[in-house]
mmCIF file of C-alpha atoms and ligand atoms in Angstrom:
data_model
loop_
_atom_site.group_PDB
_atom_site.id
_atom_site.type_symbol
_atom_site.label_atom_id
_atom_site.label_comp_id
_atom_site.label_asym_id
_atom_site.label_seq_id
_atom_site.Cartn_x
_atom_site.Cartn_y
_atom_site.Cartn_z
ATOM 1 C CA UNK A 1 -103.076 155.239 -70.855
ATOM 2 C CA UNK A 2 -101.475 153.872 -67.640
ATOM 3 C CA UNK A 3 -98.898 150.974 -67.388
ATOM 4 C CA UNK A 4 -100.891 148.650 -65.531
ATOM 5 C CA UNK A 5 -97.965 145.637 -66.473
ATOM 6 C CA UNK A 6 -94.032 145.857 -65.812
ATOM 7 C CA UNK A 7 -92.537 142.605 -68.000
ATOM 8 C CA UNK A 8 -88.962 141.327 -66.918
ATOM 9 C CA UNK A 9 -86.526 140.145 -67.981
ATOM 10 C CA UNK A 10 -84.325 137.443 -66.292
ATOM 11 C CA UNK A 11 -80.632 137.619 -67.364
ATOM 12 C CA UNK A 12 -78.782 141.360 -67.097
ATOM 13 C CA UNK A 13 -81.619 142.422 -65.476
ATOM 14 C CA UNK A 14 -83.115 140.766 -62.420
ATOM 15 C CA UNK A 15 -79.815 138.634 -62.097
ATOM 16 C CA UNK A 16 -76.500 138.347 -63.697
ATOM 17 C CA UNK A 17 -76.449 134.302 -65.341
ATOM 18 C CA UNK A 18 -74.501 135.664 -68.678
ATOM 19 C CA UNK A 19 -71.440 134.570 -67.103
ATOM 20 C CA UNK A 20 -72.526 130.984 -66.442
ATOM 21 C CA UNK A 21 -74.654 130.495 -69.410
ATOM 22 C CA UNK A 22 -71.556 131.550 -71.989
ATOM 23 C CA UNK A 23 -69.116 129.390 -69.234
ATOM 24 C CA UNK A 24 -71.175 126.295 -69.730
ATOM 25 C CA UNK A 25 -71.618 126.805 -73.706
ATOM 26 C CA UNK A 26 -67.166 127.393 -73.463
ATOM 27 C CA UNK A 27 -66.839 124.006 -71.616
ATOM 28 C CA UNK A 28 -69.528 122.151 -74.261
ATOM 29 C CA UNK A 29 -66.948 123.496 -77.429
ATOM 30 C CA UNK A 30 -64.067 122.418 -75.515
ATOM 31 C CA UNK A 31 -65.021 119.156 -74.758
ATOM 32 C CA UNK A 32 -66.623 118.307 -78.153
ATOM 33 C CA UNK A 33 -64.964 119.956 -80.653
ATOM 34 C CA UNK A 34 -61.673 121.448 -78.606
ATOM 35 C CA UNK A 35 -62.675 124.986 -79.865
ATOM 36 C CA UNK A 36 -61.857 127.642 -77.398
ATOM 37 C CA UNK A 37 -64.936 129.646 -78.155
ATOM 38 C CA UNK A 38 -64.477 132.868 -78.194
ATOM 39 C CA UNK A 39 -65.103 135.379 -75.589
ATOM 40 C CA UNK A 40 -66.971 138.306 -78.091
ATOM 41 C CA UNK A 41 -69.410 136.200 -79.496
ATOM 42 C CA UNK A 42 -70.845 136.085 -75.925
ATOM 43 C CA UNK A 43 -72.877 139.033 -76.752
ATOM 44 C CA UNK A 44 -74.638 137.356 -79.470
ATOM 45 C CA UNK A 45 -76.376 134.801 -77.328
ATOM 46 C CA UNK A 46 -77.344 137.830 -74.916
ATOM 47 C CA UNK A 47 -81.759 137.140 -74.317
ATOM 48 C CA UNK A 48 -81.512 134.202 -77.249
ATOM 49 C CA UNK A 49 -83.031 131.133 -76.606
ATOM 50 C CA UNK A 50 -81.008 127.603 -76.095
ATOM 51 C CA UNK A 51 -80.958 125.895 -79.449
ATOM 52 C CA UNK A 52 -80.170 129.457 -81.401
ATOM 53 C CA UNK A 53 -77.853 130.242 -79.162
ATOM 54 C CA UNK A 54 -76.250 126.918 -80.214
ATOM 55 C CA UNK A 55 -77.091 127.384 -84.042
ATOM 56 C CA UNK A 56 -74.740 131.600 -83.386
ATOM 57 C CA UNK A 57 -72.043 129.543 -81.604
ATOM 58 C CA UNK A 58 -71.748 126.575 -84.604
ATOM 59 C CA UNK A 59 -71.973 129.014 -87.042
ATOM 60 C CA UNK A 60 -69.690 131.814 -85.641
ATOM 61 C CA UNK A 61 -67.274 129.002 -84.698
ATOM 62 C CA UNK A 62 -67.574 127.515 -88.541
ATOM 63 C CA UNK A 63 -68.967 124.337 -87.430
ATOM 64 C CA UNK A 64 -71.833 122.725 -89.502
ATOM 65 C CA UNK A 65 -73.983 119.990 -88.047
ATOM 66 C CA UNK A 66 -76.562 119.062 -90.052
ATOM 67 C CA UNK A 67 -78.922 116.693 -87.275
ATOM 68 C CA UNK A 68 -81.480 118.428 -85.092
ATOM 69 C CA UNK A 69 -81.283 115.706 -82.386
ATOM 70 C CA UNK A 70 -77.422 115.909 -82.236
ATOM 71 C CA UNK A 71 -77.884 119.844 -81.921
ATOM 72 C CA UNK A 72 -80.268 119.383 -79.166
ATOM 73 C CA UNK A 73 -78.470 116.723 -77.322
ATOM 74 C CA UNK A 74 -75.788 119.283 -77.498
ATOM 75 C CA UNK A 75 -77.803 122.192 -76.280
ATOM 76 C CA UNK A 76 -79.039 120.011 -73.787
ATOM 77 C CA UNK A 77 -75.688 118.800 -72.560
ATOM 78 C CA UNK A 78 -75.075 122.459 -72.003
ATOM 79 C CA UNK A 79 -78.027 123.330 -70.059
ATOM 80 C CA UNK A 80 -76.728 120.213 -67.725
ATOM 81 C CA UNK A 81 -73.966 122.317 -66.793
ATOM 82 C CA UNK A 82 -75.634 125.610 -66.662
ATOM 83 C CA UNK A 83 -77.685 124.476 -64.082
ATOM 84 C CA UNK A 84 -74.533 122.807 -61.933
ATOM 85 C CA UNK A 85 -73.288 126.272 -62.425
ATOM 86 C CA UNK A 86 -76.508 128.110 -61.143
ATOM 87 C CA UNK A 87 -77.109 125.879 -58.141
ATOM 88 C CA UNK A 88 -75.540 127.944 -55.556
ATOM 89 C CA UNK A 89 -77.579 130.995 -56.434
ATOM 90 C CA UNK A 90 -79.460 132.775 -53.506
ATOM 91 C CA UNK A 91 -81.003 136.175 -52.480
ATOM 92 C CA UNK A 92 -77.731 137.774 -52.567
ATOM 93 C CA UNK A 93 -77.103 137.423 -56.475
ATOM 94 C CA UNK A 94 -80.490 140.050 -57.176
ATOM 95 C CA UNK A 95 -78.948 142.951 -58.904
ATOM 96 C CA UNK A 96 -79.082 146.349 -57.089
ATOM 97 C CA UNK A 97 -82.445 147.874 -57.655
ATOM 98 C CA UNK A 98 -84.811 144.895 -58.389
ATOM 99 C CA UNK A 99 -86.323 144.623 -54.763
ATOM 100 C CA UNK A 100 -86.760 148.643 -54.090
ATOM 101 C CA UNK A 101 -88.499 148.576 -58.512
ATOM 102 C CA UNK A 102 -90.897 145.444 -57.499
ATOM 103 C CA UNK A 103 -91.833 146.579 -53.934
ATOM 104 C CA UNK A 104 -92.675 150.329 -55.451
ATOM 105 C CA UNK A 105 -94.700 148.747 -58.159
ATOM 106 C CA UNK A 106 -96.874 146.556 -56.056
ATOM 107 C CA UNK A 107 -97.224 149.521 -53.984
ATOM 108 C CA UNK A 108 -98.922 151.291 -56.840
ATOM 109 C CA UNK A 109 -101.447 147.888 -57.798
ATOM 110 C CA UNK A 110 -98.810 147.349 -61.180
ATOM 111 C CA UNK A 111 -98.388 143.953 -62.310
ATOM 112 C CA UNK A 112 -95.267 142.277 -62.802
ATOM 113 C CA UNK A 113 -94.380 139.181 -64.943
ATOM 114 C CA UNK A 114 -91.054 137.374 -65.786
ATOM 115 C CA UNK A 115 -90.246 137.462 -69.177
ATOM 116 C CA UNK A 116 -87.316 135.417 -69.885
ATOM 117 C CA UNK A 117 -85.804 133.787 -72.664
ATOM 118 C CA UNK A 118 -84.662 131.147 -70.140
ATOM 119 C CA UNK A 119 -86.747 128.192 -69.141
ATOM 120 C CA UNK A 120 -84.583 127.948 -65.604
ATOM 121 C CA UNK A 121 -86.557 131.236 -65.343
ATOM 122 C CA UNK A 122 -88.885 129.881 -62.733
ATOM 123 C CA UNK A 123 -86.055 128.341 -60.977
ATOM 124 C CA UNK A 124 -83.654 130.799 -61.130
ATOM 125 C CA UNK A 125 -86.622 133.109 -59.436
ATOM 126 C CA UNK A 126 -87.463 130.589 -56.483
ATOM 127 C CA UNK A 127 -83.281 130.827 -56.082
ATOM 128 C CA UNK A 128 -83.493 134.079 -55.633
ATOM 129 C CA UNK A 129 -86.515 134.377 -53.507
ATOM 130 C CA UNK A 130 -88.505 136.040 -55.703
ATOM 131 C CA UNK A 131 -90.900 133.822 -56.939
ATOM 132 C CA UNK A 132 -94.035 135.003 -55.027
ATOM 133 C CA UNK A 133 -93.330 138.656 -56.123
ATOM 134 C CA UNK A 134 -94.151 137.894 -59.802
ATOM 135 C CA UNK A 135 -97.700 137.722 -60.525
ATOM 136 C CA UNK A 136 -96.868 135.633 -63.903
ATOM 137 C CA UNK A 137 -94.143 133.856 -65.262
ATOM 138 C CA UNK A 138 -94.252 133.323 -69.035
ATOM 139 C CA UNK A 139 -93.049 130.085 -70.127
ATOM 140 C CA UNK A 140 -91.067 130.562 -72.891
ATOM 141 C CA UNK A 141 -91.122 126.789 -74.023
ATOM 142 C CA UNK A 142 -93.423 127.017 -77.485
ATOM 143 C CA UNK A 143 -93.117 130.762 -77.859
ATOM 144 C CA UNK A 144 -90.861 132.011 -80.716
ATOM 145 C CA UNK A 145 -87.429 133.278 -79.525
ATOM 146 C CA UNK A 146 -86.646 137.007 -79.049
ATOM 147 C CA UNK A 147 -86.298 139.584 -81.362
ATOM 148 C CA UNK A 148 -90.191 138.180 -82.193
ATOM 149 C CA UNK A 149 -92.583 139.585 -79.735
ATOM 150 C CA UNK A 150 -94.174 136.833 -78.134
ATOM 151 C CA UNK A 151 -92.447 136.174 -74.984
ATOM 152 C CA UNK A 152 -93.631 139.813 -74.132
ATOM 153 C CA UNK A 153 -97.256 139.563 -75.521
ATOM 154 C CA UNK A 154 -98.053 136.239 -74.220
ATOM 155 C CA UNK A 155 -97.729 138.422 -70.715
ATOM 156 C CA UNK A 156 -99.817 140.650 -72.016
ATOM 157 C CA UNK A 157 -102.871 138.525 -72.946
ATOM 158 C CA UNK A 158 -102.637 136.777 -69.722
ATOM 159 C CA UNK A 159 -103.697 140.237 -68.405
ATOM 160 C CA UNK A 160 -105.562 141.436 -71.151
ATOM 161 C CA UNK A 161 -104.128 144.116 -71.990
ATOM 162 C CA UNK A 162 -103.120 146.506 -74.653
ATOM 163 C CA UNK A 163 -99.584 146.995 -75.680
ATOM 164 C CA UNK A 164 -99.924 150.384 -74.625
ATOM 165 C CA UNK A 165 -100.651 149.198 -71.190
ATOM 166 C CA UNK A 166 -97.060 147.736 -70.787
ATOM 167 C CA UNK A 167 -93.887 148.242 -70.040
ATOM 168 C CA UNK A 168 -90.870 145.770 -70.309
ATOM 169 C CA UNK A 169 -87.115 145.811 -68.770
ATOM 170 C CA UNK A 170 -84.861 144.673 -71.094
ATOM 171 C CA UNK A 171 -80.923 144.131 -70.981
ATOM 172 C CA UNK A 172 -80.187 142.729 -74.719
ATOM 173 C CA UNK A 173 -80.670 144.277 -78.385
ATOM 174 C CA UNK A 174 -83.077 141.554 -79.066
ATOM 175 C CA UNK A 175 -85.148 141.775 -76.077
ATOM 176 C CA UNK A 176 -85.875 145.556 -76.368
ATOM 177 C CA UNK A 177 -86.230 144.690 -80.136
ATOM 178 C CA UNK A 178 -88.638 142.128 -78.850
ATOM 179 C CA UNK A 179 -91.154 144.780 -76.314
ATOM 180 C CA UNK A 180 -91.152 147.412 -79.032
ATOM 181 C CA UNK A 181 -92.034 144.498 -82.350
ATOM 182 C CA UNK A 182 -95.036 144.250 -78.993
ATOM 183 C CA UNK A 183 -95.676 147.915 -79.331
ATOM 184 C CA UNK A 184 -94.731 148.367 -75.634
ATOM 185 C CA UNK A 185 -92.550 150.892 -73.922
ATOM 186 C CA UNK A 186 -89.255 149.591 -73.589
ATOM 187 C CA UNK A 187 -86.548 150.208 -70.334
ATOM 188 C CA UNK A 188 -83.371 148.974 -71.639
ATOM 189 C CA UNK A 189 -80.944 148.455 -68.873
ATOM 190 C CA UNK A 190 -76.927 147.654 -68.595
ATOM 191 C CA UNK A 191 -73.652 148.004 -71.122
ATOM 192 C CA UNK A 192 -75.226 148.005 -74.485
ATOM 193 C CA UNK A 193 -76.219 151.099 -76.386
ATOM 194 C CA UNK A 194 -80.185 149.835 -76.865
ATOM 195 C CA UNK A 195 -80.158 152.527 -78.891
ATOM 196 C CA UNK A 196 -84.132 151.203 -79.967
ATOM 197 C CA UNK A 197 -85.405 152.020 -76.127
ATOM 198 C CA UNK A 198 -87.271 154.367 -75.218
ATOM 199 C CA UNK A 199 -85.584 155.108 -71.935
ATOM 200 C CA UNK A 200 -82.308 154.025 -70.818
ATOM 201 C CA UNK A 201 -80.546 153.181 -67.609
ATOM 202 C CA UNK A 202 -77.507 151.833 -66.578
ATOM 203 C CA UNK A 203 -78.486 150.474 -64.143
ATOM 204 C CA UNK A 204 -81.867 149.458 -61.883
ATOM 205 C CA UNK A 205 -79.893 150.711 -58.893
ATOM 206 C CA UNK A 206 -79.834 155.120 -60.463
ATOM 207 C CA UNK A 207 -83.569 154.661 -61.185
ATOM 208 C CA UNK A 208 -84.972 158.085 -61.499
ATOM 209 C CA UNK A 209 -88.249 157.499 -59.577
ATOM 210 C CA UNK A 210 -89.869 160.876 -60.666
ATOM 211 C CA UNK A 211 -89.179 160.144 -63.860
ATOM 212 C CA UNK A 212 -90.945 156.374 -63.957
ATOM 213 C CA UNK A 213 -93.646 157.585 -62.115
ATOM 214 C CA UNK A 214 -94.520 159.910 -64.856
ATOM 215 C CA UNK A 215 -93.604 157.206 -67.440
ATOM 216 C CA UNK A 216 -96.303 154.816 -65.698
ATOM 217 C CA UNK A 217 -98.981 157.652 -65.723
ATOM 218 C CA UNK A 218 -98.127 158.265 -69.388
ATOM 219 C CA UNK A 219 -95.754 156.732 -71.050
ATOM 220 C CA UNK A 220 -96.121 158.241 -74.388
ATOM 221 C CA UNK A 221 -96.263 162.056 -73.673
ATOM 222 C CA UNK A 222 -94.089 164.076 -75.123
HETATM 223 P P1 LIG B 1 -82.041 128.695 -70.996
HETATM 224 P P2 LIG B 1 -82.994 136.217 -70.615
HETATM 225 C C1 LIG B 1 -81.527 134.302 -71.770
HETATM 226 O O1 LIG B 1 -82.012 134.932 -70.629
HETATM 227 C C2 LIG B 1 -80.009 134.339 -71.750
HETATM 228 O O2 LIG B 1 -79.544 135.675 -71.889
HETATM 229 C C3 LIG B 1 -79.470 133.536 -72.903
HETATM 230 O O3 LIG B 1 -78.048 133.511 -72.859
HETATM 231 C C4 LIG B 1 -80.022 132.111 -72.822
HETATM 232 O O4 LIG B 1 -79.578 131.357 -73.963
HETATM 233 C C5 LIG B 1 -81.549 132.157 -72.782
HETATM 234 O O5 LIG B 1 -81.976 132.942 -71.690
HETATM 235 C C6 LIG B 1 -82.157 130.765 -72.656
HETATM 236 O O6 LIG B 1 -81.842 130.239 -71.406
HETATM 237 O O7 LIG B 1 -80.990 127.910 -71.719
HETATM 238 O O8 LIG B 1 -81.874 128.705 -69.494
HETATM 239 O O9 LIG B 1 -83.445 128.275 -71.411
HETATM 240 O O10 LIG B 1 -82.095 137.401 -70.821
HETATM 241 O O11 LIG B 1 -84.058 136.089 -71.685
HETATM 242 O O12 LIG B 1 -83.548 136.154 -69.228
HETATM 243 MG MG1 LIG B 2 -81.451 139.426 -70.641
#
């Protein structure tokens, strides 16, 4: 069967916000608890949604807070200053790659949707002038958080599709954990071994085109 859908995702792959995101969660420790958070448990936050990215953080950092609404007046707090931090972002912040992957796949009648953890996704996307180019954009608000699948198969239904009929770009362990618990081919993308994908890259920029083209016209040959 052909991929007829590519799924995104926002952070490590389309853009870089990991910076910002883990800069804005730094300045929330400091100014509430005057933790200096540290720097390695950035990686655990990597495609997790707000409020468990909060719940790692607490919990790595030994903090125990026992009231939802304080956690998510604290999560929200952060995403304040996330978005102060994400303001300035234009065209120029698209990693290498993304534009040449999306124009080749509209080319060839493929699909694409955004599916992000984040729900500045859509913003982030108009930022970058790229909002038009998507043909969906999950919203990721009442979905269960990745590693569970249904960021990637809400995308899926909205096209109804099979599994087997996508394809998703992933940049974290529990994104690509995420697309394959969806039963669809995984890209995993970046610094991380992904060692669960079933192709990857370092980077969109060394695509091998040959090779995608013969993933998208069947992914699952051997
Ligand atoms: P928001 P992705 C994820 O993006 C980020 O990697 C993660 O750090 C963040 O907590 C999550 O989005 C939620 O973002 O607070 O903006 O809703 O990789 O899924 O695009
Ligand atoms: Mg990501």
């Amino acid at each position: 069967m052909r991929i007829a859908l590519v799924i995104f995702d926002m952070d490590g792959v389309i853009t870089e916000t990991t910076h910002e995101h883990y800069q804005a969660w730094t300045l929330l420790f400091k100014k509430h608890f005057n933790i200096n958070l540290n720097p390695d448990f950035e990686t655990y936050t990597r495609g997790v949604s707000r409020l468990e990215s909060l719940e790692i953080l607490l919990s790595k950092s030994g903090i125990h807070i026992a009231s939802l609404d304080v956690k998510k007046a604290l999560a929200n707090e952060k995403n304040l200053m996330y978005q102060q931090l994400i303001q300035a972002f234009d065209s120029s912040k698209v990693l290498p790659g993304v534009k040449d992957l999306i124009h080749y796949l509209k080319e060839r009648n493929i699909k694409i949707a955004l599916g992000s953890a984040s729900k500045n996704g859509s913003f982030l996307l108009e930022r970058l002038g790229l909002k038009d180019a998507f043909d969906y954009h999950v919203d990721p608000s009442h979905l269960r958080s990745k590693p569970k699948p249904d960021i990637f198969l809400d995308a899926m239904h909205h096209f109804r599709l099979s599994p087997k009929a996508c394809l998703g770009i992933e940049d974290a362990e529990a994104g690509i954990q995420a697309i394959k618990a969806a039963g669809m081919y995984a890209i995993g993308v970046g610094k991380e071994p992904l060692i669960q994908a079933d192709w990857k890259l370092n980077d969109l920029a060394s695509l091998d085109y040959q090779k995608l083209e013969e993933i998208l016209m069947n992914p699952y040959e051997k």
